[in-house]
mmCIF file with all atom_site columns, C-alpha atoms in Angstrom:
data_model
loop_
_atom_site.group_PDB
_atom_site.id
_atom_site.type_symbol
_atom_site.label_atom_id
_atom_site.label_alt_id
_atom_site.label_comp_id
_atom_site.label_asym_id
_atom_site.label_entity_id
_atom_site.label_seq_id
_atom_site.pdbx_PDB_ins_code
_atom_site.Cartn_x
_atom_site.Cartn_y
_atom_site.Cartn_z
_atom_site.occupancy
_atom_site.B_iso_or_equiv
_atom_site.pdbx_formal_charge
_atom_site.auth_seq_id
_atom_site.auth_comp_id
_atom_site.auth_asym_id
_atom_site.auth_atom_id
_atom_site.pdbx_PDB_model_num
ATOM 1   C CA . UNK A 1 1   ? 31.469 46.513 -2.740  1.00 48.00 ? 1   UNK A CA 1
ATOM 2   C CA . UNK A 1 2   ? 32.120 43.985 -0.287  1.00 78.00 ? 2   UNK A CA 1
ATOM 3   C CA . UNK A 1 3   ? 34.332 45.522 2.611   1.00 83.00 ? 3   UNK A CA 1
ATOM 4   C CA . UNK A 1 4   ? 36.663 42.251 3.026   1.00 84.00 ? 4   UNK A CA 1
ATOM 5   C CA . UNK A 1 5   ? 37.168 42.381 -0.877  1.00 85.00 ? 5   UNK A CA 1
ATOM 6   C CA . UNK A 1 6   ? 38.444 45.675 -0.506  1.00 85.00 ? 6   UNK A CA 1
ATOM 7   C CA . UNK A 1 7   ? 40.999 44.891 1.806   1.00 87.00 ? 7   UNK A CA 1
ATOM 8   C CA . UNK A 1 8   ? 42.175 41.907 -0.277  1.00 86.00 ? 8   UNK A CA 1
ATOM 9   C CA . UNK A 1 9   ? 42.711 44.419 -3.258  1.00 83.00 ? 9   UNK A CA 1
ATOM 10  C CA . UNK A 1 10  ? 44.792 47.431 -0.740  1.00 86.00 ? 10  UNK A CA 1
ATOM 11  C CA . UNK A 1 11  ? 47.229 44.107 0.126   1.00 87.00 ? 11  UNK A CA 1
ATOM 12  C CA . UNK A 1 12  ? 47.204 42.784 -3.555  1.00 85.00 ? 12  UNK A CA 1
ATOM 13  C CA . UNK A 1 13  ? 47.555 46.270 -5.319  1.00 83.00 ? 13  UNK A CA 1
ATOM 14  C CA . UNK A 1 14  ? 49.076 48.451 -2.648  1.00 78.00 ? 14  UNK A CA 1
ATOM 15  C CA . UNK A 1 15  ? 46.352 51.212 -3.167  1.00 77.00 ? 15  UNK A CA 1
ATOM 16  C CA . UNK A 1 16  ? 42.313 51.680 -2.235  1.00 78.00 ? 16  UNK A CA 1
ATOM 17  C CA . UNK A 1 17  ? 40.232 50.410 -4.356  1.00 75.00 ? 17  UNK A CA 1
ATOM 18  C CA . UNK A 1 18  ? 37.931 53.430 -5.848  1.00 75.00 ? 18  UNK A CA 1
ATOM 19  C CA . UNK A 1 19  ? 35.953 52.625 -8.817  1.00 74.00 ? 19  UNK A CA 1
ATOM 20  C CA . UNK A 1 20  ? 37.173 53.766 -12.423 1.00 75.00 ? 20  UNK A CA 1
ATOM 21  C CA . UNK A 1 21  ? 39.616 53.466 -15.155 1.00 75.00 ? 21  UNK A CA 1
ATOM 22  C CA . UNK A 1 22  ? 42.573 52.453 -12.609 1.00 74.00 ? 22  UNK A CA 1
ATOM 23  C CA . UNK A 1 23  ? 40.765 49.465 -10.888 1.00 74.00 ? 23  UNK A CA 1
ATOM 24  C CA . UNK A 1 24  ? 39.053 48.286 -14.306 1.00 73.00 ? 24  UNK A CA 1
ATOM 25  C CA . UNK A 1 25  ? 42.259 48.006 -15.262 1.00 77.00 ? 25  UNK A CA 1
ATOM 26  C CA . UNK A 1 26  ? 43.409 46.069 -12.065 1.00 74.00 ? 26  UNK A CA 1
ATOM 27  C CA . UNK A 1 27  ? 40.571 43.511 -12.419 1.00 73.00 ? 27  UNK A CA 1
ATOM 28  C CA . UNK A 1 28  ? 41.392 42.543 -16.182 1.00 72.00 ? 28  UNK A CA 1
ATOM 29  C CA . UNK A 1 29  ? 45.472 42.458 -15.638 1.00 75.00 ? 29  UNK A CA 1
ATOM 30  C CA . UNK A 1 30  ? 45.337 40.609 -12.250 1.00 83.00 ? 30  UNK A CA 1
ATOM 31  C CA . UNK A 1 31  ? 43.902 37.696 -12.568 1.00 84.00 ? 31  UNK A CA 1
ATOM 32  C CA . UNK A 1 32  ? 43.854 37.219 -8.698  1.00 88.00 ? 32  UNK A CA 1
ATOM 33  C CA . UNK A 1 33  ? 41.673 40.139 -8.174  1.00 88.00 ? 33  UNK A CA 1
ATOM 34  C CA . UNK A 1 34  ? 38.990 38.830 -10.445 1.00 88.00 ? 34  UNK A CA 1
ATOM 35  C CA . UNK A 1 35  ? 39.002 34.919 -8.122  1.00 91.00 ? 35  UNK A CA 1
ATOM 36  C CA . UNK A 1 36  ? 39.123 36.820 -4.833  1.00 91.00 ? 36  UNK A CA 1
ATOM 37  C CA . UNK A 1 37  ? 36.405 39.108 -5.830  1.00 89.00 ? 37  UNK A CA 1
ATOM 38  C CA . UNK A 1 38  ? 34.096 36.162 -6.876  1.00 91.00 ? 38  UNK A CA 1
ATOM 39  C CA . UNK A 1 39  ? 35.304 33.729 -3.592  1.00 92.00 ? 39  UNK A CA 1
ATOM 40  C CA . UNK A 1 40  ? 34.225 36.905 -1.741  1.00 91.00 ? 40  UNK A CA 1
ATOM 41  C CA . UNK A 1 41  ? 31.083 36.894 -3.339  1.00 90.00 ? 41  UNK A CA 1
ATOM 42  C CA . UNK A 1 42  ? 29.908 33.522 -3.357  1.00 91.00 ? 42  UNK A CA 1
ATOM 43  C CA . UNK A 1 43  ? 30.932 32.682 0.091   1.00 90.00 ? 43  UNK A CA 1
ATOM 44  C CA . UNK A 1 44  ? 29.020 35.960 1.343   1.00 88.00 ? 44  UNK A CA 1
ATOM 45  C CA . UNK A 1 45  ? 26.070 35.504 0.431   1.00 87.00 ? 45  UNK A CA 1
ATOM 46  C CA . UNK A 1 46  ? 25.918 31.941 -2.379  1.00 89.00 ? 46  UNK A CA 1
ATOM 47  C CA . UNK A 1 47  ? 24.135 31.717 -5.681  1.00 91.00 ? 47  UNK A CA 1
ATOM 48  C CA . UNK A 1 48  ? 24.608 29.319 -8.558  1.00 94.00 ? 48  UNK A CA 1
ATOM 49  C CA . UNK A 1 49  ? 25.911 31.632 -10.745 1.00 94.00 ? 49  UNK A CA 1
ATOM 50  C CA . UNK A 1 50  ? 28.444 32.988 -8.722  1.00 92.00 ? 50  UNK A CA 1
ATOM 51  C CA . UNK A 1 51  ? 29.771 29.532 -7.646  1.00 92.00 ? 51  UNK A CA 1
ATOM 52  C CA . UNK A 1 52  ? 29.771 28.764 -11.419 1.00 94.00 ? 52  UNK A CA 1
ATOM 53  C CA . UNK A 1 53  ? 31.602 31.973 -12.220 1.00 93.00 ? 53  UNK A CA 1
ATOM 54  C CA . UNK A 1 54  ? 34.148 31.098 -9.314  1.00 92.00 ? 54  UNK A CA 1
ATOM 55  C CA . UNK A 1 55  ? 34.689 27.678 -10.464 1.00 93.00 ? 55  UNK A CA 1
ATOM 56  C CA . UNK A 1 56  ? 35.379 28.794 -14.070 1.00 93.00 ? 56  UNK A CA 1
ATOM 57  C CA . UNK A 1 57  ? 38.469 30.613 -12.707 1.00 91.00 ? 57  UNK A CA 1
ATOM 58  C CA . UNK A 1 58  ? 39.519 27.768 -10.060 1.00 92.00 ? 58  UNK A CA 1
ATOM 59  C CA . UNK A 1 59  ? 39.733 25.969 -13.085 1.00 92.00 ? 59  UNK A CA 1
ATOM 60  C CA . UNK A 1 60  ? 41.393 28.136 -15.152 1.00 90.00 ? 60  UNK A CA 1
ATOM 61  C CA . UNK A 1 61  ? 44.153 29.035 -13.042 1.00 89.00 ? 61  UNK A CA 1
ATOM 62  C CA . UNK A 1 62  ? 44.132 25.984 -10.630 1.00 91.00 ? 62  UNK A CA 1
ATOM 63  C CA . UNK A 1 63  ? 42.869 28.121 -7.422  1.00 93.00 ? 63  UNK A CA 1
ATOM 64  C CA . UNK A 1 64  ? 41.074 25.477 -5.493  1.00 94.00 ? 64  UNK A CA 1
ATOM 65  C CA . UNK A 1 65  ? 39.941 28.093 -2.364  1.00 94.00 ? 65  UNK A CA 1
ATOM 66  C CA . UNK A 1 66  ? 36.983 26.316 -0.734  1.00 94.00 ? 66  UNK A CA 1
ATOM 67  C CA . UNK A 1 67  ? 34.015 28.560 0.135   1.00 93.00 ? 67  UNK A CA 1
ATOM 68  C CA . UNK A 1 68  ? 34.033 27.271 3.353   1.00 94.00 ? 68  UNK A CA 1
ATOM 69  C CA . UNK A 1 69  ? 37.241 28.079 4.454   1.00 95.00 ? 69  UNK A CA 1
ATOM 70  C CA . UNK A 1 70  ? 37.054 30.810 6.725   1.00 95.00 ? 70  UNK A CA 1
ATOM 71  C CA . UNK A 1 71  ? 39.383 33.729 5.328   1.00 94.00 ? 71  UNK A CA 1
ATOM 72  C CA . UNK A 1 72  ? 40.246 36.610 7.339   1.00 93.00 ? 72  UNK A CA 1
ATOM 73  C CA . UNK A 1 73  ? 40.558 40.339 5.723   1.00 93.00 ? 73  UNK A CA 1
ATOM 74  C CA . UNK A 1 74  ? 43.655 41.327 3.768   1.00 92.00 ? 74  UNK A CA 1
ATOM 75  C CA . UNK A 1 75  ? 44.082 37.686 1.931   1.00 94.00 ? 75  UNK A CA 1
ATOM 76  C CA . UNK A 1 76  ? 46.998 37.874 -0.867  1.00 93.00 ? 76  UNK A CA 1
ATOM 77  C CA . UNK A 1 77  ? 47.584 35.685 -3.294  1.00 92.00 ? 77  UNK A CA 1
ATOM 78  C CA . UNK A 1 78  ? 50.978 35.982 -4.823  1.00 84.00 ? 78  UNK A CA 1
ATOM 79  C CA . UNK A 1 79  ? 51.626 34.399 -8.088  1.00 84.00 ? 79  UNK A CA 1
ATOM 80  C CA . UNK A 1 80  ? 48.815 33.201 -7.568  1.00 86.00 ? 80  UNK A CA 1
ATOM 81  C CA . UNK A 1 81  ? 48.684 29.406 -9.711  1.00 88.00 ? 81  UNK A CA 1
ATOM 82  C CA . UNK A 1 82  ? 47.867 25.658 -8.203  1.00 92.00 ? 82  UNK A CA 1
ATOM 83  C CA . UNK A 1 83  ? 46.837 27.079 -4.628  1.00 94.00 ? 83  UNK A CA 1
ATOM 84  C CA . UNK A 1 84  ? 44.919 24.640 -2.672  1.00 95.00 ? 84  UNK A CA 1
ATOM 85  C CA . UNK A 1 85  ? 43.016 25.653 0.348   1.00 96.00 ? 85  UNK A CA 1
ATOM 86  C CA . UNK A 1 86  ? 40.478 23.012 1.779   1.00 95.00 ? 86  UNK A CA 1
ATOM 87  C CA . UNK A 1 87  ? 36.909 23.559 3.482   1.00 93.00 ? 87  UNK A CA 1
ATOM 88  C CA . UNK A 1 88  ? 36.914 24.603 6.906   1.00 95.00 ? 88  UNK A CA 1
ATOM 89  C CA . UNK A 1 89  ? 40.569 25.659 6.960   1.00 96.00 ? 89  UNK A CA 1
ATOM 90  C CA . UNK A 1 90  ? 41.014 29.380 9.193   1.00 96.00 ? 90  UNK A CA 1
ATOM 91  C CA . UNK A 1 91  ? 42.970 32.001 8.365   1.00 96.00 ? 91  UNK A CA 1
ATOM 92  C CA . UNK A 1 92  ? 43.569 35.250 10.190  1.00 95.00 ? 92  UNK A CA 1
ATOM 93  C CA . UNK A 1 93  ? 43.840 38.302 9.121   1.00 95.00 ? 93  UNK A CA 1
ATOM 94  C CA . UNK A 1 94  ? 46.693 39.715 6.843   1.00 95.00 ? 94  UNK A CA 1
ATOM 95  C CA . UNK A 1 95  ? 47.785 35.708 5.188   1.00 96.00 ? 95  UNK A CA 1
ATOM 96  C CA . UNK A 1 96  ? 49.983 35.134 2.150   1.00 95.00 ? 96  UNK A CA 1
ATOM 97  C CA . UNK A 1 97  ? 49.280 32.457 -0.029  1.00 96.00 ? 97  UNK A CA 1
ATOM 98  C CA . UNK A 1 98  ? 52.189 31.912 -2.944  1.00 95.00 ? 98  UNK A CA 1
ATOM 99  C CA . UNK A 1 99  ? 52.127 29.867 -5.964  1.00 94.00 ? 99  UNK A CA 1
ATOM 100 C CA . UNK A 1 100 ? 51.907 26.149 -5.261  1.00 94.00 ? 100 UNK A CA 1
ATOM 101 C CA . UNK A 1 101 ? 50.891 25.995 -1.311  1.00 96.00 ? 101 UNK A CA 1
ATOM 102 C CA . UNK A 1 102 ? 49.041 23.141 -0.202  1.00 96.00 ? 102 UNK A CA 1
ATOM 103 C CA . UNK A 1 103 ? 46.665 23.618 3.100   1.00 97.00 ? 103 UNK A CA 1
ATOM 104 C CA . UNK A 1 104 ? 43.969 21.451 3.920   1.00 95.00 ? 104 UNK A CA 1
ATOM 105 C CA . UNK A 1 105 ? 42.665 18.479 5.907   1.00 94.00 ? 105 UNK A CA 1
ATOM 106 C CA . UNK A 1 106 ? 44.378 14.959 6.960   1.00 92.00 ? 106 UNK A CA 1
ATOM 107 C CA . UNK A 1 107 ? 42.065 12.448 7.247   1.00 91.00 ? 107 UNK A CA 1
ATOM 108 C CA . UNK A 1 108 ? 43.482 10.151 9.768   1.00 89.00 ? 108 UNK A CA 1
ATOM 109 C CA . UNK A 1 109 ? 45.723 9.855  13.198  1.00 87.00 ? 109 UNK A CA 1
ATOM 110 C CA . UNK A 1 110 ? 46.016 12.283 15.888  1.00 91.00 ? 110 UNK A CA 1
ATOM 111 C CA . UNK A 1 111 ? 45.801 15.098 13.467  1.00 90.00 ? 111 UNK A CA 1
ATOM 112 C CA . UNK A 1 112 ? 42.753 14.921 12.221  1.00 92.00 ? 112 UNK A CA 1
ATOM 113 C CA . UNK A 1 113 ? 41.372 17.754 10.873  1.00 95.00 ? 113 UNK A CA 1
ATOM 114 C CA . UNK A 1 114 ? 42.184 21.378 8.863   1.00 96.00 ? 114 UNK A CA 1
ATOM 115 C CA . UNK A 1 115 ? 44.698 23.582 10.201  1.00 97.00 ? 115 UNK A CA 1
ATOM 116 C CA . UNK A 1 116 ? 43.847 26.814 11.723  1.00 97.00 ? 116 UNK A CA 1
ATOM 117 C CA . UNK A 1 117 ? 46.028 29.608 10.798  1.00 97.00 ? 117 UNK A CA 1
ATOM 118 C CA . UNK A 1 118 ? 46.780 33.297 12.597  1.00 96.00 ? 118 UNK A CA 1
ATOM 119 C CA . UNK A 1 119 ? 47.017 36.649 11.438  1.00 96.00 ? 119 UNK A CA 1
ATOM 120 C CA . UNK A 1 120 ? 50.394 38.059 9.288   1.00 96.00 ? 120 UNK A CA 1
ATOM 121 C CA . UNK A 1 121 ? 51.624 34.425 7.793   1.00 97.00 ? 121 UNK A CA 1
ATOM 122 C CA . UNK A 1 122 ? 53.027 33.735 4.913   1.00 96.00 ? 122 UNK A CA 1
ATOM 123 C CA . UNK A 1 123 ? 53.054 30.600 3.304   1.00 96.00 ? 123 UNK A CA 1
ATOM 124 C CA . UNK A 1 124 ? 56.137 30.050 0.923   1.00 95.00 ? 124 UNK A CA 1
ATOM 125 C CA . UNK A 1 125 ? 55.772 28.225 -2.738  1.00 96.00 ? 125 UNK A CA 1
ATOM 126 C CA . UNK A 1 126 ? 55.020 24.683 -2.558  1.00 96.00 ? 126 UNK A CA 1
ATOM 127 C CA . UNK A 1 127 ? 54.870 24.717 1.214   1.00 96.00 ? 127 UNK A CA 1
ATOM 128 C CA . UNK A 1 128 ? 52.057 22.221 2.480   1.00 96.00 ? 128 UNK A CA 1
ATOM 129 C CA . UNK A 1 129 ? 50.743 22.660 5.805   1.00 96.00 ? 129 UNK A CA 1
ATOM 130 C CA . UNK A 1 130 ? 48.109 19.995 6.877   1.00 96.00 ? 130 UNK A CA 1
ATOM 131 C CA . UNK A 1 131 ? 46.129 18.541 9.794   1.00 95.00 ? 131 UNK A CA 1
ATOM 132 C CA . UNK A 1 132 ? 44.664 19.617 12.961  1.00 96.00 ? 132 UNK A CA 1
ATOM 133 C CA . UNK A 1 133 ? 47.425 22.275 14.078  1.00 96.00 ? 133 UNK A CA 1
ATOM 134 C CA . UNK A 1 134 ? 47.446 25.894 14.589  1.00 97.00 ? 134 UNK A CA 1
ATOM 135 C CA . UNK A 1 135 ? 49.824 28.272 13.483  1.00 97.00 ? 135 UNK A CA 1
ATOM 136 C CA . UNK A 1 136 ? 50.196 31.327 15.490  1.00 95.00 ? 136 UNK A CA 1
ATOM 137 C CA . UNK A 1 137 ? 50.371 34.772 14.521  1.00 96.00 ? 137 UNK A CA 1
ATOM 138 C CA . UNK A 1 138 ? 53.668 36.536 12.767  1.00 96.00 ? 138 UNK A CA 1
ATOM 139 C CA . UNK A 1 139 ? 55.017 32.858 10.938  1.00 97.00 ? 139 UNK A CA 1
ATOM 140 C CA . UNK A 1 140 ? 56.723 32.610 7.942   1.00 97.00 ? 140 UNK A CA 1
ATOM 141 C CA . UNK A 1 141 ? 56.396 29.018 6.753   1.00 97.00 ? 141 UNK A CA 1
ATOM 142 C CA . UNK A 1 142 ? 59.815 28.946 3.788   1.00 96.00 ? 142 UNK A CA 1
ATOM 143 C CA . UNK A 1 143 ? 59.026 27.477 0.590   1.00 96.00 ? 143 UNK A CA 1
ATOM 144 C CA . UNK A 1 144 ? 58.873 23.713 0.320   1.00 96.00 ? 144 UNK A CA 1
ATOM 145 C CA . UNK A 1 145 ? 58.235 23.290 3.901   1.00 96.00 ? 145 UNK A CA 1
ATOM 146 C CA . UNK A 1 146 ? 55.799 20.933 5.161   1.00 96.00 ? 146 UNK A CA 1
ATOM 147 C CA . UNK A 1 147 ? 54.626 21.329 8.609   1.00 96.00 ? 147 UNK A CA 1
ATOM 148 C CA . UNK A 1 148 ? 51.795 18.823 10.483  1.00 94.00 ? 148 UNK A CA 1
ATOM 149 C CA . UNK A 1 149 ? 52.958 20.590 13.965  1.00 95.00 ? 149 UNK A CA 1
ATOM 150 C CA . UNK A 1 150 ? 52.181 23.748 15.753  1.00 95.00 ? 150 UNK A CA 1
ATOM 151 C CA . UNK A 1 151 ? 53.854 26.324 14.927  1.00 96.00 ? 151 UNK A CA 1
ATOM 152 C CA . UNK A 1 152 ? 54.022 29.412 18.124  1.00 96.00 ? 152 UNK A CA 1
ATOM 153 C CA . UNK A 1 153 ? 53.938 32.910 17.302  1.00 95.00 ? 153 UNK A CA 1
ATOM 154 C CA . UNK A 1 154 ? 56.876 34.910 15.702  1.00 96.00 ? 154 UNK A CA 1
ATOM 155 C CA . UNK A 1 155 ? 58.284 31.962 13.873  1.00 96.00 ? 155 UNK A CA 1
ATOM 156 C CA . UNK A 1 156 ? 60.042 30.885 10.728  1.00 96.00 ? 156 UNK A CA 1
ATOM 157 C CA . UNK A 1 157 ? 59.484 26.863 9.757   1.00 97.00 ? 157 UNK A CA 1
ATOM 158 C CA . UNK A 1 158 ? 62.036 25.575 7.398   1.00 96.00 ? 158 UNK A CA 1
ATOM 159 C CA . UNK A 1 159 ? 62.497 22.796 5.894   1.00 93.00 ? 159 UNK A CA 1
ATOM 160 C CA . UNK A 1 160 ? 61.282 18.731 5.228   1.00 91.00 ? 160 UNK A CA 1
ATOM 161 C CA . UNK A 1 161 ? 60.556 17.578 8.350   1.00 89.00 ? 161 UNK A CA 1
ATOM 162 C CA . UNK A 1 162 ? 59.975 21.346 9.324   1.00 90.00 ? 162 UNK A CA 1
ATOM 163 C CA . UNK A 1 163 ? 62.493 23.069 11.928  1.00 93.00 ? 163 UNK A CA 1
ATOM 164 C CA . UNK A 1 164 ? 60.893 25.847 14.229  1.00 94.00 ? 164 UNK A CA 1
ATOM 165 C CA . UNK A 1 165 ? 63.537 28.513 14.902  1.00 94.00 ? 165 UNK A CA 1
ATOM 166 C CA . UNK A 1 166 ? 62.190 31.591 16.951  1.00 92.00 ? 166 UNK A CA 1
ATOM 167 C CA . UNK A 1 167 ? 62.327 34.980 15.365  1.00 89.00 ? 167 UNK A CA 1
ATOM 168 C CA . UNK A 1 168 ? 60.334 38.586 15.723  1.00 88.00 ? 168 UNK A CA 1
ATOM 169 C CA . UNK A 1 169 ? 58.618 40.020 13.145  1.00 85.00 ? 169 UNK A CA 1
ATOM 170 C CA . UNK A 1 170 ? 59.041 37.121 11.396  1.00 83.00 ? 170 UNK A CA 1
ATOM 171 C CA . UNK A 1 171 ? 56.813 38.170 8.174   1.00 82.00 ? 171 UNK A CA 1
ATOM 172 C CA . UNK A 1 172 ? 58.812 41.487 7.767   1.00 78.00 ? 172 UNK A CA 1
#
């Protein structure tokens, strides 16, 4: 079993994942489990059949995670419906994704580009985060937020334009 999958199920589940009647039980209740076992797969090592299997369940419960975004250990998806992630977007370790966030590429001006993103954010429902930016490490971006700006470490961005305001341990 793949070693970053297994750290995506300890943050989705809140226990190890060992197989047997407990985790077979996981993987056909959690829906989530089942995508981020397959994005693990196909973006370790690719196959047809695994990027079929993968799109079967983008489809089915509107994940649209692109195997070439680079995802750090410990990804969790919470309510996990209509996430969009674009290619070549970063995360960092330890990122929360919740039902309805946005983050991917703009294709024009000075932000060109995907966003890259630290370790312990969370990304609120129907945020969007897009562009060339970087978002440090410890952020909580608030639901409906949408940030095309850097964002520095130990943060909270609220708000349409988005509004910085400076706190630690930000994600606790």
């Amino acid at each position: 079993m793949n070693k970053m999958f297994k750290e995506d199920y300890y943050r989705m589940t809140g226990t190890e994942y060992k197989f047997g009647i407990k985790s077979l039980i996981q993987w056909f209740v959690s829906h989530q489990i089942r995508y981020v076992y397959w994005l693990r797969k196909a973006q370790d090592k690719p196959s047809v059949l695994k990027k079929f299997i993968l799109k079967k369940y983008s489809k089915k419960y509107g994940l649209e995670i692109s195997i070439n975004a680079e995802i750090g250990r410990g990804l969790y998806l919470g309510h996990p419906y209509n996430i969009t992630v674009g290619g070549g977007v970063r995360f960092g370790d330890n990122v929360n994704l919740h039902k309805g966030c946005t983050i991917g590429r703009e294709n024009r001006g000075k932000r060109e580009g995907v966003p890259s993103i630290g370790d312990n954010v969370a990304v609120g429902i129907n945020a969007t985060v897009i562009g060339n930016i970087h978002i440090g490490n410890d952020v909580m971006i608030a639901p409906n937020s949408f940030v095309n700006f850097d964002v520095p470490d130990h943060s909270i961005v609220i708000g349409n334009p988005g509004v910085i305001h400076h706190k630690d341990d930000a994600t606790k």
